[in-house]
Amino acid sequence: MTWIVAYIAAATAFGVLDALWLGWAGPNFYRPQLGELLATNFRMGPALVFYAAYIAGMVWFAVRPGLTGGVGTAALNGALLGALCYATYDLTNQATLRQWSTTITVVDIIWGAFATALAASVATLAAQRVSG
Protein backbone atom coordinates (compact mmCIF):
# COMPACT_ATOMS: atom_id res chain seq x y z
CA MET A 1 0.00 0.00 0.00
CA THR A 2 2.90 2.35 0.76
CA TRP A 3 4.15 2.22 -2.85
CA ILE A 4 0.71 2.79 -4.33
CA VAL A 5 0.22 5.84 -2.11
CA ALA A 6 3.72 7.09 -2.99
CA TYR A 7 3.07 6.69 -6.72
CA ILE A 8 -0.35 8.38 -6.60
CA ALA A 9 0.94 11.24 -4.42
CA ALA A 10 3.98 11.78 -6.67
CA ALA A 11 1.83 11.65 -9.81
CA THR A 12 -0.69 14.08 -8.37
CA ALA A 13 1.88 16.56 -7.09
CA PHE A 14 4.03 16.44 -10.21
CA GLY A 15 1.00 16.48 -12.49
CA VAL A 16 -0.43 19.59 -10.86
CA LEU A 17 2.93 21.37 -10.86
CA ASP A 18 3.70 20.48 -14.47
CA ALA A 19 0.19 21.38 -15.66
CA LEU A 20 0.51 24.83 -14.05
CA TRP A 21 4.00 25.30 -15.47
CA LEU A 22 3.18 24.14 -18.98
CA GLY A 23 -0.08 26.09 -19.00
CA TRP A 24 1.89 29.27 -18.50
CA ALA A 25 5.25 28.41 -20.07
CA GLY A 26 3.90 26.83 -23.27
CA PRO A 27 2.51 30.01 -24.80
CA ASN A 28 4.66 32.51 -22.90
CA PHE A 29 8.10 30.89 -22.78
CA TYR A 30 8.49 27.90 -25.12
CA ARG A 31 6.43 28.98 -28.14
CA PRO A 32 8.16 32.39 -28.52
CA GLN A 33 11.62 30.81 -28.35
CA LEU A 34 11.03 27.54 -30.21
CA GLY A 35 8.29 28.49 -32.64
CA GLU A 36 8.20 26.02 -35.51
CA LEU A 37 9.97 23.28 -33.56
CA LEU A 38 6.86 22.75 -31.43
CA ALA A 39 4.07 20.47 -32.56
CA THR A 40 0.82 22.18 -33.48
CA ASN A 41 -1.18 19.75 -31.33
CA PHE A 42 -0.26 18.13 -28.05
CA ARG A 43 0.17 14.33 -28.30
CA MET A 44 -1.20 12.69 -25.17
CA GLY A 45 0.18 9.16 -25.76
CA PRO A 46 3.89 9.96 -25.48
CA ALA A 47 3.21 12.32 -22.58
CA LEU A 48 1.42 9.59 -20.60
CA VAL A 49 4.26 7.14 -21.23
CA PHE A 50 6.77 9.74 -20.02
CA TYR A 51 4.80 10.59 -16.89
CA ALA A 52 4.19 6.93 -15.96
CA ALA A 53 7.89 6.10 -16.29
CA TYR A 54 9.13 9.32 -14.68
CA ILE A 55 6.88 8.95 -11.64
CA ALA A 56 8.06 5.34 -11.21
CA GLY A 57 11.65 6.58 -11.34
CA MET A 58 10.86 9.31 -8.83
CA VAL A 59 9.37 6.80 -6.42
CA TRP A 60 12.32 4.44 -6.78
CA PHE A 61 15.18 6.94 -6.75
CA ALA A 62 13.82 9.65 -4.43
CA VAL A 63 10.82 8.49 -2.38
CA ARG A 64 12.17 5.05 -1.48
CA PRO A 65 15.39 6.49 0.02
CA GLY A 66 13.29 9.23 1.63
CA LEU A 67 11.29 6.67 3.59
CA THR A 68 14.40 5.78 5.57
CA GLY A 69 16.43 8.98 5.24
CA GLY A 70 13.62 11.52 5.65
CA VAL A 71 11.97 14.15 3.49
CA GLY A 72 15.26 16.00 3.02
CA THR A 73 16.75 12.91 1.41
CA ALA A 74 13.74 12.59 -0.88
CA ALA A 75 13.99 16.27 -1.82
CA LEU A 76 17.72 16.06 -2.56
CA ASN A 77 17.40 12.86 -4.59
CA GLY A 78 14.37 14.31 -6.38
CA ALA A 79 16.27 17.47 -7.24
CA LEU A 80 19.21 15.46 -8.56
CA LEU A 81 16.96 13.15 -10.57
CA GLY A 82 14.97 16.05 -12.00
CA ALA A 83 18.06 18.03 -12.94
CA LEU A 84 19.68 15.00 -14.55
CA CYS A 85 16.61 13.94 -16.53
CA TYR A 86 15.77 17.43 -17.73
CA ALA A 87 19.44 18.11 -18.54
CA THR A 88 19.53 14.95 -20.65
CA TYR A 89 16.57 16.13 -22.71
CA ASP A 90 17.60 19.77 -23.04
CA LEU A 91 21.31 19.30 -23.61
CA THR A 92 20.63 16.62 -26.23
CA ASN A 93 18.29 19.04 -27.99
CA GLN A 94 20.84 21.81 -27.72
CA ALA A 95 23.51 19.53 -29.19
CA THR A 96 21.42 18.19 -32.07
CA LEU A 97 18.85 20.80 -33.09
CA ARG A 98 19.55 23.84 -35.19
CA GLN A 99 17.60 26.10 -32.87
CA TRP A 100 17.61 25.49 -29.12
CA SER A 101 17.93 28.22 -26.55
CA THR A 102 20.43 28.04 -23.70
CA THR A 103 17.84 29.93 -21.64
CA ILE A 104 15.37 27.10 -22.17
CA THR A 105 18.00 24.56 -21.14
CA VAL A 106 18.83 26.38 -17.90
CA VAL A 107 15.20 27.11 -16.98
CA ASP A 108 14.11 23.53 -17.76
CA ILE A 109 16.87 22.01 -15.62
CA ILE A 110 15.94 24.28 -12.71
CA TRP A 111 12.25 23.46 -13.22
CA GLY A 112 12.91 19.71 -13.35
CA ALA A 113 14.96 19.84 -10.16
CA PHE A 114 12.38 21.95 -8.31
CA ALA A 115 9.25 20.11 -9.43
CA THR A 116 10.73 16.66 -8.86
CA ALA A 117 12.10 17.60 -5.43
CA LEU A 118 8.74 18.99 -4.35
CA ALA A 119 6.73 16.06 -5.73
CA ALA A 120 9.12 13.54 -4.15
CA SER A 121 8.81 15.34 -0.81
CA VAL A 122 5.00 15.31 -0.95
CA ALA A 123 5.00 11.63 -1.94
CA THR A 124 7.40 10.75 0.88
CA LEU A 125 5.22 12.50 3.46
CA ALA A 126 2.12 10.71 2.14
CA ALA A 127 3.87 7.32 2.13
CA GLN A 128 5.20 7.89 5.66
CA ARG A 129 1.69 8.55 6.92
CA VAL A 130 0.44 5.30 5.44
CA SER A 131 3.36 3.19 6.62
CA GLY A 132 3.17 4.59 10.14
PDB file of C-alpha atoms in Angstrom:
ATOM      1  CA  MET A   1       0.000   0.000   0.000  1.00  0.00           C
ATOM      2  CA  THR A   2       2.901   2.347   0.756  1.00  0.00           C
ATOM      3  CA  TRP A   3       4.150   2.217  -2.854  1.00  0.00           C
ATOM      4  CA  ILE A   4       0.713   2.792  -4.334  1.00  0.00           C
ATOM      5  CA  VAL A   5       0.222   5.842  -2.112  1.00  0.00           C
ATOM      6  CA  ALA A   6       3.717   7.094  -2.987  1.00  0.00           C
ATOM      7  CA  TYR A   7       3.069   6.693  -6.717  1.00  0.00           C
ATOM      8  CA  ILE A   8      -0.346   8.381  -6.596  1.00  0.00           C
ATOM      9  CA  ALA A   9       0.942  11.236  -4.425  1.00  0.00           C
ATOM     10  CA  ALA A  10       3.977  11.782  -6.674  1.00  0.00           C
ATOM     11  CA  ALA A  11       1.831  11.648  -9.813  1.00  0.00           C
ATOM     12  CA  THR A  12      -0.695  14.084  -8.371  1.00  0.00           C
ATOM     13  CA  ALA A  13       1.883  16.563  -7.086  1.00  0.00           C
ATOM     14  CA  PHE A  14       4.031  16.439 -10.211  1.00  0.00           C
ATOM     15  CA  GLY A  15       0.997  16.481 -12.490  1.00  0.00           C
ATOM     16  CA  VAL A  16      -0.429  19.589 -10.863  1.00  0.00           C
ATOM     17  CA  LEU A  17       2.930  21.371 -10.857  1.00  0.00           C
ATOM     18  CA  ASP A  18       3.698  20.485 -14.468  1.00  0.00           C
ATOM     19  CA  ALA A  19       0.190  21.383 -15.656  1.00  0.00           C
ATOM     20  CA  LEU A  20       0.510  24.825 -14.049  1.00  0.00           C
ATOM     21  CA  TRP A  21       4.003  25.299 -15.465  1.00  0.00           C
ATOM     22  CA  LEU A  22       3.182  24.137 -18.981  1.00  0.00           C
ATOM     23  CA  GLY A  23      -0.079  26.087 -19.001  1.00  0.00           C
ATOM     24  CA  TRP A  24       1.891  29.273 -18.496  1.00  0.00           C
ATOM     25  CA  ALA A  25       5.249  28.406 -20.070  1.00  0.00           C
ATOM     26  CA  GLY A  26       3.899  26.834 -23.268  1.00  0.00           C
ATOM     27  CA  PRO A  27       2.506  30.005 -24.795  1.00  0.00           C
ATOM     28  CA  ASN A  28       4.662  32.508 -22.896  1.00  0.00           C
ATOM     29  CA  PHE A  29       8.096  30.893 -22.782  1.00  0.00           C
ATOM     30  CA  TYR A  30       8.492  27.901 -25.116  1.00  0.00           C
ATOM     31  CA  ARG A  31       6.428  28.980 -28.138  1.00  0.00           C
ATOM     32  CA  PRO A  32       8.157  32.394 -28.522  1.00  0.00           C
ATOM     33  CA  GLN A  33      11.617  30.806 -28.349  1.00  0.00           C
ATOM     34  CA  LEU A  34      11.030  27.542 -30.215  1.00  0.00           C
ATOM     35  CA  GLY A  35       8.286  28.493 -32.641  1.00  0.00           C
ATOM     36  CA  GLU A  36       8.198  26.024 -35.511  1.00  0.00           C
ATOM     37  CA  LEU A  37       9.965  23.280 -33.559  1.00  0.00           C
ATOM     38  CA  LEU A  38       6.863  22.754 -31.428  1.00  0.00           C
ATOM     39  CA  ALA A  39       4.072  20.473 -32.563  1.00  0.00           C
ATOM     40  CA  THR A  40       0.824  22.176 -33.480  1.00  0.00           C
ATOM     41  CA  ASN A  41      -1.184  19.752 -31.333  1.00  0.00           C
ATOM     42  CA  PHE A  42      -0.259  18.127 -28.048  1.00  0.00           C
ATOM     43  CA  ARG A  43       0.174  14.328 -28.302  1.00  0.00           C
ATOM     44  CA  MET A  44      -1.202  12.690 -25.166  1.00  0.00           C
ATOM     45  CA  GLY A  45       0.179   9.160 -25.756  1.00  0.00           C
ATOM     46  CA  PRO A  46       3.892   9.964 -25.483  1.00  0.00           C
ATOM     47  CA  ALA A  47       3.207  12.317 -22.580  1.00  0.00           C
ATOM     48  CA  LEU A  48       1.419   9.587 -20.604  1.00  0.00           C
ATOM     49  CA  VAL A  49       4.259   7.139 -21.232  1.00  0.00           C
ATOM     50  CA  PHE A  50       6.771   9.739 -20.023  1.00  0.00           C
ATOM     51  CA  TYR A  51       4.803  10.594 -16.886  1.00  0.00           C
ATOM     52  CA  ALA A  52       4.189   6.934 -15.958  1.00  0.00           C
ATOM     53  CA  ALA A  53       7.893   6.097 -16.285  1.00  0.00           C
ATOM     54  CA  TYR A  54       9.128   9.321 -14.682  1.00  0.00           C
ATOM     55  CA  ILE A  55       6.884   8.948 -11.642  1.00  0.00           C
ATOM     56  CA  ALA A  56       8.056   5.340 -11.213  1.00  0.00           C
ATOM     57  CA  GLY A  57      11.655   6.584 -11.340  1.00  0.00           C
ATOM     58  CA  MET A  58      10.865   9.312  -8.833  1.00  0.00           C
ATOM     59  CA  VAL A  59       9.366   6.803  -6.422  1.00  0.00           C
ATOM     60  CA  TRP A  60      12.322   4.442  -6.775  1.00  0.00           C
ATOM     61  CA  PHE A  61      15.184   6.944  -6.755  1.00  0.00           C
ATOM     62  CA  ALA A  62      13.820   9.651  -4.425  1.00  0.00           C
ATOM     63  CA  VAL A  63      10.816   8.494  -2.381  1.00  0.00           C
ATOM     64  CA  ARG A  64      12.171   5.050  -1.485  1.00  0.00           C
ATOM     65  CA  PRO A  65      15.394   6.495   0.018  1.00  0.00           C
ATOM     66  CA  GLY A  66      13.294   9.229   1.635  1.00  0.00           C
ATOM     67  CA  LEU A  67      11.292   6.671   3.588  1.00  0.00           C
ATOM     68  CA  THR A  68      14.398   5.776   5.569  1.00  0.00           C
ATOM     69  CA  GLY A  69      16.427   8.984   5.243  1.00  0.00           C
ATOM     70  CA  GLY A  70      13.622  11.519   5.651  1.00  0.00           C
ATOM     71  CA  VAL A  71      11.973  14.146   3.491  1.00  0.00           C
ATOM     72  CA  GLY A  72      15.259  15.997   3.020  1.00  0.00           C
ATOM     73  CA  THR A  73      16.746  12.906   1.414  1.00  0.00           C
ATOM     74  CA  ALA A  74      13.737  12.589  -0.877  1.00  0.00           C
ATOM     75  CA  ALA A  75      13.989  16.274  -1.823  1.00  0.00           C
ATOM     76  CA  LEU A  76      17.717  16.065  -2.556  1.00  0.00           C
ATOM     77  CA  ASN A  77      17.399  12.864  -4.587  1.00  0.00           C
ATOM     78  CA  GLY A  78      14.375  14.308  -6.378  1.00  0.00           C
ATOM     79  CA  ALA A  79      16.274  17.469  -7.240  1.00  0.00           C
ATOM     80  CA  LEU A  80      19.214  15.464  -8.561  1.00  0.00           C
ATOM     81  CA  LEU A  81      16.961  13.150 -10.566  1.00  0.00           C
ATOM     82  CA  GLY A  82      14.969  16.055 -11.996  1.00  0.00           C
ATOM     83  CA  ALA A  83      18.061  18.034 -12.939  1.00  0.00           C
ATOM     84  CA  LEU A  84      19.682  15.001 -14.553  1.00  0.00           C
ATOM     85  CA  CYS A  85      16.614  13.943 -16.535  1.00  0.00           C
ATOM     86  CA  TYR A  86      15.767  17.434 -17.735  1.00  0.00           C
ATOM     87  CA  ALA A  87      19.439  18.110 -18.543  1.00  0.00           C
ATOM     88  CA  THR A  88      19.530  14.949 -20.654  1.00  0.00           C
ATOM     89  CA  TYR A  89      16.574  16.134 -22.713  1.00  0.00           C
ATOM     90  CA  ASP A  90      17.604  19.771 -23.042  1.00  0.00           C
ATOM     91  CA  LEU A  91      21.315  19.296 -23.613  1.00  0.00           C
ATOM     92  CA  THR A  92      20.631  16.616 -26.228  1.00  0.00           C
ATOM     93  CA  ASN A  93      18.288  19.035 -27.989  1.00  0.00           C
ATOM     94  CA  GLN A  94      20.836  21.810 -27.720  1.00  0.00           C
ATOM     95  CA  ALA A  95      23.510  19.530 -29.187  1.00  0.00           C
ATOM     96  CA  THR A  96      21.424  18.193 -32.072  1.00  0.00           C
ATOM     97  CA  LEU A  97      18.853  20.798 -33.090  1.00  0.00           C
ATOM     98  CA  ARG A  98      19.549  23.839 -35.188  1.00  0.00           C
ATOM     99  CA  GLN A  99      17.596  26.099 -32.867  1.00  0.00           C
ATOM    100  CA  TRP A 100      17.607  25.494 -29.117  1.00  0.00           C
ATOM    101  CA  SER A 101      17.932  28.225 -26.546  1.00  0.00           C
ATOM    102  CA  THR A 102      20.431  28.045 -23.695  1.00  0.00           C
ATOM    103  CA  THR A 103      17.845  29.928 -21.641  1.00  0.00           C
ATOM    104  CA  ILE A 104      15.372  27.103 -22.172  1.00  0.00           C
ATOM    105  CA  THR A 105      17.998  24.556 -21.138  1.00  0.00           C
ATOM    106  CA  VAL A 106      18.828  26.376 -17.905  1.00  0.00           C
ATOM    107  CA  VAL A 107      15.200  27.108 -16.983  1.00  0.00           C
ATOM    108  CA  ASP A 108      14.110  23.531 -17.759  1.00  0.00           C
ATOM    109  CA  ILE A 109      16.870  22.015 -15.618  1.00  0.00           C
ATOM    110  CA  ILE A 110      15.937  24.279 -12.713  1.00  0.00           C
ATOM    111  CA  TRP A 111      12.250  23.457 -13.224  1.00  0.00           C
ATOM    112  CA  GLY A 112      12.913  19.705 -13.354  1.00  0.00           C
ATOM    113  CA  ALA A 113      14.957  19.843 -10.159  1.00  0.00           C
ATOM    114  CA  PHE A 114      12.382  21.951  -8.311  1.00  0.00           C
ATOM    115  CA  ALA A 115       9.249  20.110  -9.425  1.00  0.00           C
ATOM    116  CA  THR A 116      10.733  16.659  -8.865  1.00  0.00           C
ATOM    117  CA  ALA A 117      12.102  17.605  -5.435  1.00  0.00           C
ATOM    118  CA  LEU A 118       8.738  18.985  -4.354  1.00  0.00           C
ATOM    119  CA  ALA A 119       6.728  16.064  -5.730  1.00  0.00           C
ATOM    120  CA  ALA A 120       9.115  13.539  -4.151  1.00  0.00           C
ATOM    121  CA  SER A 121       8.805  15.336  -0.811  1.00  0.00           C
ATOM    122  CA  VAL A 122       5.002  15.307  -0.950  1.00  0.00           C
ATOM    123  CA  ALA A 123       4.999  11.633  -1.944  1.00  0.00           C
ATOM    124  CA  THR A 124       7.397  10.747   0.877  1.00  0.00           C
ATOM    125  CA  LEU A 125       5.218  12.496   3.458  1.00  0.00           C
ATOM    126  CA  ALA A 126       2.121  10.709   2.137  1.00  0.00           C
ATOM    127  CA  ALA A 127       3.866   7.322   2.130  1.00  0.00           C
ATOM    128  CA  GLN A 128       5.195   7.890   5.662  1.00  0.00           C
ATOM    129  CA  ARG A 129       1.686   8.555   6.922  1.00  0.00           C
ATOM    130  CA  VAL A 130       0.437   5.298   5.437  1.00  0.00           C
ATOM    131  CA  SER A 131       3.360   3.187   6.617  1.00  0.00           C
ATOM    132  CA  GLY A 132       3.166   4.587  10.137  1.00  0.00           C
TER     133      GLY A 132
END
